[in-house]
Backbone as a ProteinNet text record, in pm:
[ID]
protein_1_A
[PRIMARY]
MENLEQQDGVMIPDKDAPTSLRAQVVKLLGHGILTGKYRPGMRLNESQIARELNISRIPVREALSQLQEQGLVQNRERRGMFVTHIGPQEVEQIFAVRFLLEGEALRLARTNMTPEIRAELEAILSKMEAWDGDLLESAALDLQFHRTLWKACANPYLERALNSLMVTLFAHKTLEHVTHDVRRWRLSHHRILLDAVLGISGEDAREVLQIHIRMAHTEPERYSAMPRKPS
[TERTIARY]
9965.8	10023.7	10140	10162.8	10277.3	10406.4	10500.9	10631.3	10625	10509.9	10497.7	10425.9	10475	10414.5	10352.2	10254.2	10190.1	10222.5	10274.3	10303	10249.9	10166.6	10109.2	10038.8	9972.1	9894.9	9976.1	10108.1	10193.8	10247.6	10238.8	10293.1	10442.9	10520.5	10666	10717.9	10837.3	10892.5	10921.6	10900.4	10937.6	11088.8	11158.3	11305.5	11352	11269.3	11310.3	11260.9	11199	11144.4	11256.7	11244.3	11350.3	11351	11241.6	11234.5	11283	11312.3	11360.1	11247.5	11286.4	11187.5	11103.5	11167.8	11093	10987.1	11024.2	10928.6	10811.6	10839.8	10732.8	10636.8	10692.5	10608.6	10528.6	10591.3	10519.2	10399.2	10421.9	10313.9	10204.3	10243.8	10147.1	10062.7	10129.6	10057	9973.9	10029.7	9954.6	9828.2	9839.7	9722.6	9622	9671.4	9582.6	9507.2	9574.9	9510.6	9403.9	9438.6	9347.2	9226.1	9240.8	9129.2	9047.1	9089.8	9011.1	9049	9151.5	9197.6	9245.5	9320.4	9362.6	9280.4	9188.6	9093.1	9150.8	9100.1	9144.8	9133	9241.9	9244.7	9293.1	9314.5	9357.1	9507.4	9546.2	9688.6	9756.6	9875.6	9954.5	10067.6	10048.9	10143.9	10261.9	10377.8	10498.6	10532.2	10528.7	10562.9	10462.4	10334.9	10231.2	10242.3	10266.7	10281.5	10401.9	10511.9	10632.9	10604.9	10529.6	10496.1	10406.4	10309.8	10219.5	10293.8	10395.3	10470.9	10590.9	10617.6	10730.8	10863	10878.5	11000.9	11040.6	11158.1	11200.7	11124.1	11139.3	11067.1	11129.6	11257.7	11327.7	11261.4	11235	11169.1	11027.8	10960.1	10826.5	10836.4	10934.8	10955.6	10988.9	11075.7	11113.9	10993.6	10911.8	10793.6	10693.4	10673.2	10580.7	10630.6	10762.1	10819.9	10796.1	10810.1	10786.4	10638.7	10551.3	10408.5	10370.5	10444	10421.7	10458.5	10568.8	10609.2	10504.3	10436	10331.1	10199.5	10191.9	10072	9967.8	9993.1	9895	9898.3	10008	10025.4	10066.4	10016.1	10050.7	10117.2	10222.8	10292.5	10238.7	10169.7	10116.6	10211.3	10262.7	10367.4	10329.9	10422.4	10410.3	10295.7	10232.8	10124.1	10150.9	10236	10270	10215.2	10214.5	10171.9	10024.6	9952.1	9809.9	9779	9680.1	9633	9575.6	9611.8	9570.2	9418.6	9379.4	9237	9223.2	9151	9119.4	8969.8	8909.8	8765.8	8722.2	8591.6	8537.9	8571.1	8564.7	8594.2	8741	8829.3	8972.4	8998.5	8930.9	8947.4	8908.4	8794.6	8748.4	8847.9	8902.1	8996.1	9126.3	9173.5	9296	9272.6	9156.5	9125.3	9127.9	9076.3	9073.6	9215.1	9304	9443	9511.9	9477.8	9536.9	9506.8	9381.3	9344.9	9426.9	9443.7	9519.2	9665.3	9728	9870.8	9897.5	9819	9846.1	9809.4	9707.3	9674.6	9792.2	9858.6	9977.2	10091.3	10106.8	10213.4	10193.6	10069.1	10042.5	10069.4	10035.3	10063.8	10214.2	10291.9	10437.3	10495.5	10433	10482.8	10475.6	10371.3	10359.5	10474.1	10514.5	10622.7	10759.3	10775.3	10908	10926.3	10831	10838.6	10966.1	11034.2	11154.5	11124.8	11202.6	11182.6	11196.1	11285.5	11307.6	11184.3	11127.3	11010.1	10890.2	10878.5	10768.1	10778.4	10900.2	10919.4	10881.2	10915.5	10875.5	10723.8	10656.6	10510.5	10447.6	10501.9	10449.5	10468.8	10582.6	10608.5	10509.4	10480.4	10383	10244.2	10207.7	10077.5	10064.2	10172.2	10168.7	10138	10197	10169.1	10025	9976.5	9837.7	9741.2	9769.4	9679.3	9684	9793.4	9805	9764.2	9729.5	9697.8	9578.4	9586.7	9476.1	9464.5	9421.5	9372.5	9441.6	9572.3	9639.5	9616.5	9547.8	9507.9	9628	9728	9847.2	9919.8	9925.4	9991.6	9915.3	9781.7	9699.4	9727	9727.7	9751.5	9892.1	9990.3	10128.9	10148.3	10086.6	10098.4	10033.6	9918.6	9847.7	9936.7	9991.2	10076.5	10205	10263.2	10387	10365.5	10252.2	10222.2	10216	10140.5	10125.4	10257.1	10334	10463.9	10556.4	10550.5	10634.7	10590.9	10459.2	10408.7	10456	10448.8	10492.3	10640.5	10718.4	10861.4	10884.7	10795.7	10810.9	10787.9	10728.7	10699.7	10827	10937.2	11067.8	11070.3	10979.1	10979.1	10985.5	11104.6	11119	11035.9	11007	10926.5	10780.5	10730.3	10594.3	10583.8	10683.2	10685.8	10686.4	10769	10778.6	10646.7	10582.7	10455.5	10349.1	10344.4	10246.6	10274.1	10400.1	10433.8	10394.6	10422.1	10391.1	10240.3	10167.1	10021.5	9949.8	9997.4	9916.6	9932.5	10040	10060.5	9942.5	9900.4	9788.7	9660.1	9637.1	9515.1	9512.7	9625.4	9629.9	9610.6	9663.1	9641.3	9493.6	9428.3	9284.6	9208	9245.7	9181.2	9205.7	9325.6	9359.4	9268.9	9230.8	9149.7	9002.8	8964.2	8825.5	8793.1	8675	8631.9	8552.2	8626.9	8562	8589.5	8510.9	8522	8646.6	8681.5	8793.9	8772.8	8651.3	8622.1	8637.3	8598.1	8613.1	8759.9	8841.6	8985.4	9046.6	9005.4	9058.9	9017.4	8893.8	8844	8923.5	8950.7	9028.8	9169.7	9231.1	9365.7	9365.8	9264.7	9261.4	9251.2	9196	9179.6	9312.2	9416.7	9547.1	9601.7	9564	9605	9544	9418.1	9350.6	9417.6	9455.8	9521.9	9657.1	9734.8	9865.9	9852.5	9755.8	9735.4	9703.5	9630.5	9599.8	9725	9805.4	9929.2	10024.2	10033.3	10125.9	10072.2	9945.9	9887.4	9840.5	9831.9	9791.5	9641.7	9563.5	9417.6	9358	9434	9381	9292.9	9272.8	9192.4	9275.5	9208.3	9275.1	9308.1	9434.3	9477.6	9408.8	9382.2	9315.8	9171.9	9103.2	8966.4	8965.4	9063.2	9073.3	9106.8	9193.4	9227.3	9102.7	9018.4	8896.5	8807.8	8794.7	8718.7	8786.8	8919.2	8997.8	8976.3	8975.9	8957.3	8816.5	8718	8579.6	8557.5	8647.1	8634.4	8648.6	8721.6	8744.2	8662.5	8604	8530	8423	8303	8189.3	8185.5	8246.5	8236.8	8371.4	8472.1	8605.1	8611.3	8510.7	8515.8	8459.6	8414.2	8347.8	8437.3	8566.2	8658	8755.9	8714.5	8802.6	8719.7	8789.3	8722.1	8698.2	8722.3	8698	8547.4	8509.6	8367.1	8296.1	8176	8097.7	8042.5	8029.9	7975.5	7828.6	7785.9	7644.7	7553.4	7444.2	7350.7	7248.8
16780.5	16673.5	16607.2	16480	16408	16478.2	16488	16550.2	16701.8	16761.2	16905.8	16937.8	17037	17078.3	17216.1	17246.1	17376.2	17453.9	17574.9	17663.6	17801.5	17855.5	17987.8	17996.5	17885.3	17886.6	17867.4	17840.5	17825.7	17683.9	17620.8	17487.1	17495.8	17422.2	17423.9	17281.2	17261.7	17126.8	17068	16939.8	16866.1	16842.2	16888.9	16879.5	16735.2	16644.1	16504.8	16421.2	16487.7	16413.7	16354.6	16227.5	16163.6	16205.7	16260.4	16297.7	16439.4	16473.3	16606.3	16707.1	16834.1	16941.3	16943.2	16924.5	16922.5	16813.3	16693.1	16582.2	16615.4	16684.5	16723.5	16821.1	16916.6	17015.5	16949	16855.5	16780.7	16709	16646.4	16572.9	16667.3	16779.5	16877.2	16935.6	16980.1	17040	16934.3	16815.2	16707.8	16675.2	16671.5	16646.7	16759.6	16883.9	16998.3	16993.1	16946.3	16934.6	16825.4	16711.3	16597.3	16619.3	16698.5	16723.1	16844.8	16916.9	17029.5	17163.8	17168.7	17299.1	17383.2	17317.8	17381.9	17317.6	17391.3	17337.2	17335.1	17246	17243.7	17382.3	17425.5	17556.9	17668.4	17639.1	17742.3	17768.2	17895.7	17931.6	17902	17842.3	17812.1	17914.5	18012.4	18121.8	18078	18070.9	18021.9	18101.6	18235	18321.1	18305.6	18299.7	18287.3	18155.5	18046.6	17915.9	17915.2	17974.5	17981.1	18056.9	18167.5	18243.3	18161.5	18091	18010.3	17899.6	17843.7	17734	17783.2	17914.5	17973.8	17911.9	17896.3	17841.3	17927.5	17899.5	17974.8	17928.4	18002.4	17969.8	17850.9	17821.9	17718	17581.4	17530.2	17398.5	17399.8	17515.1	17525.2	17512.8	17584.6	17578.1	17434.6	17369	17231.4	17137.8	17159.7	17075.9	17093.6	17217.5	17244.5	17180.6	17183	17119.9	16969.2	16907.7	16763.7	16731.5	16814	16793.6	16811.8	16898.6	16914.5	16786.3	16722.8	16596.3	16488.2	16495.1	16399	16432.8	16551.5	16590.3	16663.1	16679.9	16746.6	16898.3	16949.2	17093	17120.6	17230.1	17270.7	17407.4	17424.3	17552.7	17628	17737	17818.7	17935.5	17944.6	18040.3	18182.3	18246	18383.8	18404.2	18293.7	18307.1	18231.4	18128.6	18056	17914.7	17857.1	17719.4	17714.9	17619.3	17603.2	17455.5	17430.5	17293.8	17243.8	17123.5	17067.1	17071.8	17118.4	17120	17093.8	16988.5	16961.4	16935.8	16983.3	16972.7	16834.6	16806.5	16674.5	16633.8	16727.5	16693.1	16657.3	16730.8	16698.4	16560	16526.2	16393.4	16285.2	16302.7	16204	16190.4	16302.7	16298.6	16230.1	16255.8	16190.5	16040.7	16002.2	15860.2	15789.7	15857	15797.2	15770.3	15868.4	15850.5	15746.5	15746.6	15648.8	15506.5	15481.6	15346.1	15301	15389.8	15354.5	15326.2	15416.7	15402.1	15289.6	15285.7	15184.5	15045.1	15036.1	14906.3	14848.8	14934.9	14891.5	14856.6	14936.8	14910.6	14776.2	14741.2	14613.8	14496.2	14513.2	14408.1	14382.8	14491.1	14478.1	14427.9	14466.5	14422.8	14270.7	14212.8	14067	14000.1	14057.5	13999.8	14023.7	14140.8	14182.3	14176.5	14117.6	14111.5	14039.5	14099.5	14038.3	13991.2	13896.8	13852.8	13969	14062.2	14174.9	14265.7	14299.1	14386	14312.8	14184.6	14107.8	14108.4	14095.6	14099.6	14236.8	14343.2	14478.7	14490.7	14440.5	14448.6	14369.1	14252.3	14170.6	14241.3	14309	14382	14496.9	14566.2	14676.6	14622.8	14510	14450.2	14409.9	14361.1	14324.4	14445.9	14559.8	14683.6	14728.7	14712.9	14748.6	14665.4	14535.8	14446	14469.6	14532.3	14563.2	14707	14783.7	14926	14944.1	15048.5	15073.5	15220.7	15301.8	15433.2	15558.9	15560.1	15683.9	15711.7	15822.4	15851.3	15875.3	15948.1	15973.2	15843.4	15752.5	15623.9	15543.4	15544.1	15473.6	15524.3	15656.2	15715.4	15684.5	15693.1	15668.1	15523.3	15428.8	15288	15261.5	15323.3	15308.3	15353.1	15473.8	15526.9	15446.1	15404.7	15326.2	15194.1	15130	15003.4	15022.2	15123	15144	15186.5	15269.5	15310.3	15190.8	15097.6	14978.4	14890.6	14880.7	14808.1	14872.6	15005.7	15076.3	15051.7	15045.8	15019.6	14883.6	14789.2	14653.6	14648.2	14751.5	14747.8	14756.2	14801.2	14807.8	14905	15001	15109.4	15240.3	15299.3	15418.7	15537.1	15543.7	15655.6	15640.2	15518.7	15492.6	15512.8	15464.9	15483.1	15631	15709.5	15853.5	15923.3	15884.4	15946.5	15919.8	15797.9	15764.2	15840.3	15849.8	15922.2	16069	16132.4	16274.6	16298.2	16203.6	16217.4	16186.4	16084	16025.6	16088.4	16161.3	16217.4	16305.6	16393.5	16482.6	16404.5	16301.9	16223.6	16148.4	16090	16019.6	16117	16237.7	16339	16373.7	16386.9	16415.8	16305	16180.1	16068	16073.5	16116.2	16124.4	16223.9	16331	16435.6	16398.1	16283.5	16239.8	16205.7	16239.6	16207.4	16077	15966.1	15835.5	15768.3	15666.1	15600.8	15512.8	15477.8	15388.2	15255.9	15202.5	15073.1	15079.6	15191.7	15206.3	15207.8	15279.9	15283.5	15144.4	15071.7	14937.1	14846.5	14860.5	14780	14810.1	14937.9	14975.1	14918	14924	14869.7	14719.1	14649.8	14503.7	14459.2	14543.3	14504.2	14499.5	14556.5	14552.9	14410.3	14324	14184.1	14119.4	14149.2	14095	14146.3	14274.9	14333.6	14268.1	14247.5	14185.1	14040.7	13966	13826.8	13820.2	13921	13924.4	13954.8	14049.4	14084.6	13965	13891.7	13778.4	13653.5	13656.2	13539.8	13433.9	13466.6	13369	13340.6	13444.8	13430.9	13392.3	13414.3	13388.3	13499.9	13605.5	13718.6	13813	13885.6	13984.6	14108	14147.6	14258.2	14389	14411.9	14535.7	14539.7	14424.7	14420.5	14443.4	14385.8	14407.1	14552.8	14611.5	14753.2	14840.2	14805.8	14883.3	14880.1	14762.4	14751.2	14833.3	14825.8	14897.3	15048.7	15098.5	15241.6	15283.7	15197	15231.4	15242	15186.4	15199.7	15345	15422.2	15562.2	15657.7	15605.5	15694.1	15614.2	15669.4	15593.2	15580.5	15674.4	15670.4	15702.6	15616.4	15646.2	15636.1	15570.9	15551.9	15668.9	15773.2	15883.2	15946.2	15960.7	16024.3	15923.7	15799	15697.8	15602.4	15508.7	15409.2	15278.4	15276.3	15154.1	15125.2	14997.1	14961.8	15021.4	15069.1	15126.1	15014.9	15045.3	14951.1	14926.4	14799.6	14771.8	14837.2	14896.3	14962.1	14862.1
9631.4	9550.2	9623.6	9591.1	9644.9	9606.6	9701.8	9681.2	9676.8	9701.8	9711.5	9840.6	9911.7	10036.9	10020.4	10105.5	10098.6	10226	10207.3	10318.1	10284.1	10374.9	10354	10218.7	10180.2	10056.7	9930.8	9944.1	9826.4	9820.3	9702.9	9684.1	9661.8	9742.5	9728.5	9722.1	9667.8	9658.4	9795.4	9809.9	9929.5	9925.1	10026.8	10025.5	10025.5	10079	10088.2	9970.1	9873.9	9760.3	9676.1	9636	9557.6	9411.3	9362.9	9222.5	9201.4	9075.7	9043.3	9053.3	9065.3	9072.4	8945.2	8831.5	8705.7	8707.5	8755.2	8760	8850.3	8960.9	9051.8	8984	8908.9	8841.8	8729.8	8657.3	8554.3	8616.8	8730.5	8796.2	8843.6	8899.8	8950.4	8837.1	8730	8617.8	8544.8	8528.7	8464	8541.7	8672.9	8758.1	8742.1	8735.4	8718.7	8586.3	8481.7	8350.4	8353	8410.9	8410.2	8500.1	8604.6	8696.8	8658.6	8553.9	8506.7	8563.6	8648	8696.9	8579	8489	8364.1	8252.5	8197.2	8101.1	7958.9	7871.1	7731.4	7668.1	7602.3	7538.9	7629.1	7756.8	7852.7	7840.4	7847	7839.3	7973	7964.9	8083.5	8092.3	8178.9	8191.3	8277.6	8215.1	8282	8407.2	8396.5	8510.4	8623.6	8588.8	8690.5	8765.5	8690.3	8755.2	8847.5	8802.6	8885.1	9015.6	9006.4	9128.4	9220.3	9163.6	9244.9	9319.5	9255.1	9315.5	9396.1	9387.6	9459.4	9415.5	9284.1	9227	9107.1	9050.9	8933.4	8810.2	8701.2	8578.6	8504.3	8533	8456.2	8468.9	8591.5	8599.1	8542.2	8548.5	8489.2	8337.4	8280	8134.6	8092.1	8168.5	8136.9	8149.1	8252.1	8272.5	8158.7	8117.6	8007.9	7877.9	7858.9	7740.7	7742.3	7859.5	7870.9	7849.4	7903.1	7882.7	7735.8	7665.5	7521.7	7449	7488	7427.5	7451.3	7566.4	7598.8	7530.4	7469.9	7398.7	7481.3	7611.5	7696.9	7680.2	7624.5	7607.7	7463.1	7407	7271.3	7273.7	7194.2	7184	7062.6	7086.6	6977.9	6955.2	6834.7	6802.2	6843.5	6916.1	6965	7063.9	7107.3	7204.2	7333.1	7327.7	7448.6	7450.8	7571.3	7590.8	7632.5	7573.2	7602.3	7626.9	7711.5	7731.1	7598.6	7561.1	7432.9	7414.7	7298.6	7264	7114.8	7080.1	6940.6	6931.1	6824.4	6807	6762.3	6771.5	6734.3	6591.2	6497.1	6358.1	6341	6409.5	6402.8	6458.9	6568.7	6629.3	6529.3	6462.8	6365.2	6249.4	6204.9	6093.6	6133.5	6255.5	6303.2	6318.7	6372.2	6386.5	6251.2	6147.1	6014.2	5963.9	5981.5	5938.7	6026.5	6154.1	6245.2	6198.2	6161.8	6121	6000.4	5904.6	5783.2	5815.9	5893.2	5922.8	6022.3	6129.5	6231.2	6181.7	6098	6040	5961.7	5885	5810.8	5906.3	6011.8	6109.5	6178.7	6210	6277.3	6183.7	6055.8	5957.6	5948	5944.2	5937.3	6068.7	6180.1	6311.5	6325.2	6269.8	6276.5	6202.9	6089.9	6009.8	6073.2	6135.1	6182.2	6334.1	6404.7	6550.4	6595.2	6693.5	6750.7	6892.6	6944.5	7083.7	7183.1	7153.1	7244	7251	7134.8	7133.9	7193.6	7165	7224.5	7377.1	7428.2	7573.7	7629.7	7555.4	7596.8	7605.2	7503.4	7499.3	7613	7641.4	7751.3	7885.5	7901.8	8026.5	8043.9	7933.5	7939.1	7972.2	7910.2	7937.6	8084.1	8142.6	8284.1	8370.8	8335.9	8409.5	8386.9	8263.7	8234.2	8317.6	8327	8398.5	8549.6	8595.7	8738.5	8769.4	8665.4	8683.8	8775.7	8860	8952.8	8988	8890.3	8928.7	8884.9	8863.4	8826.6	8678.4	8647.6	8509.6	8419.2	8469.5	8388.7	8356.1	8453.4	8430	8325.7	8333.7	8236	8095.4	8079.3	7946.7	7897.6	7988.7	7950.7	7905.4	7976.3	7938.9	7803.3	7781	7653.7	7537.7	7549.5	7442.9	7428.9	7541.3	7536.8	7462.7	7488.3	7421.2	7269.4	7226.9	7083.3	7019.2	7086.6	7032.1	7013.9	7108	7098	6981.6	6961.2	6844.5	6715	6710.8	6589.1	6562.6	6670.8	6655.3	6590.7	6620.1	6565.5	6415.6	6356.4	6211.9	6127.7	6189.8	6122.4	6005.3	6007.2	5907.5	5984.3	5997.7	6082	6034.5	5905.9	5855.2	5896.5	5889.8	5934.9	6086.3	6157.9	6303.6	6339.9	6269.5	6297.2	6265.7	6156.9	6119.3	6225.2	6274.7	6378.2	6507	6544.9	6667.1	6658.2	6546	6532.7	6528.7	6473.3	6461.4	6592	6662.1	6767.9	6905	6930.1	7063.4	7103.8	7013.6	7044.2	7065	6984.4	6998.2	7130.4	7169.9	7297.7	7413.6	7400.5	7503.5	7513.1	7398.3	7396.8	7469.3	7444.3	7512.3	7662.6	7701	7842.2	7914.3	7844.7	7905.8	7915.6	7858.2	7869.3	8014.7	8056.4	8193	8189.7	8180.8	8181.6	8315	8345.4	8474.6	8482.8	8604.2	8629.9	8558.1	8563.2	8500	8349	8287.7	8142.6	8105.3	8181.7	8154.1	8167.5	8271.8	8290.9	8174.7	8128.9	8016.6	7890.5	7865.5	7747.7	7755.9	7874.1	7889	7864.7	7914.2	7901.4	7755.9	7668.9	7528.6	7453.9	7510.3	7443.8	7434.2	7528.4	7520.2	7395.5	7367.4	7249.5	7122.3	7123.6	7007.6	6982.6	7087.4	7070.7	7023.2	7076.9	7034.2	6884.8	6835.9	6692.3	6610.9	6658.1	6586.9	6582.2	6691.9	6698.7	6629.6	6589	6524.1	6621.5	6749.4	6850.9	6843.7	6824	6827.4	6692.7	6585.1	6452.7	6399.5	6477.8	6432.9	6347.7	6259.2	6176	6259.4	6260.6	6346.8	6311.4	6182	6142.7	6193	6192.6	6244.3	6395.6	6464.6	6609.2	6638.5	6555.4	6571.8	6554.4	6459.7	6437.3	6562.3	6623.6	6749.1	6857.9	6862.3	6963	6951.8	6829.4	6806.8	6846.5	6817.7	6851.4	7002.2	7081.3	7226.4	7269.7	7190.1	7225.2	7139.7	7030.9	6941.4	6869.7	6860	6809.8	6657.9	6584.4	6438.3	6373.1	6394	6339	6187.2	6126	5981.5	5902.4	5969.6	5899.9	5793	5821.9	5727.1	5667.7	5659	5601	5515.9	5450.9	5367.1	5442.6	5574.2	5649.3	5653	5657.8	5658.3	5779.2	5757.2	5866.5	5954.1	6083.2	6178.3	6145.7	6139.9	6110	6212	6167	6258.5	6312.9
[MASK]
+++++++++++++++++++++++++++++++++++++++++++++++++++++++++++++++++++++++++++++++++++++++++++++++++++++++++++++++++++++++++++++++++++++++++++++++++++++++++++++++++++++++++++++++++++++++++++++++++++++++++++++++++++++++++++++++++++++++

């Protein structure tokens, strides 16, 4: 990995690396999760990882905590840290709640949008449109865009509910093994979603959101009252 060197079979920090040791470990473990070295549901042993990297446990613990915030890792009480794993039924149920909550957030975002938040969203979209290949960056931009939209709703309770619900779902999406072109296509659709929220396209934001959700899941309406896709 970048910023880590291998000596005698052990990965160690690059002394000249500009980033912190924790950031290096986050990148290394995140890459391991996304490439399948650490599979969904697998326990991440803090001591073992520290020995493999020839570093102390502190940066590993900090890295695992950061990965938990990103949703890639789950802390199971008295058992430790595990790579995020949620079953198909849980995914469908979360998608159903997402549609209800995020649909309301987008409606409010249109009413409460500020120039500052709009500028943030445009900056994120520019990065999305320039994206080329790093899976972690793709996932981070996706989540950042939606979080910024939720912030625009001006309801901190709704924003908090979406954040607590969606981190795990976005992590699950990140672990999907889809092609580079599919990821780029999904990122490009955020421009269409924002145009609907801002009233530029004249499309209903909830209908665009439904299309947006279907890009990641074929039957999001199974556990909700949203209209089913025509067969």
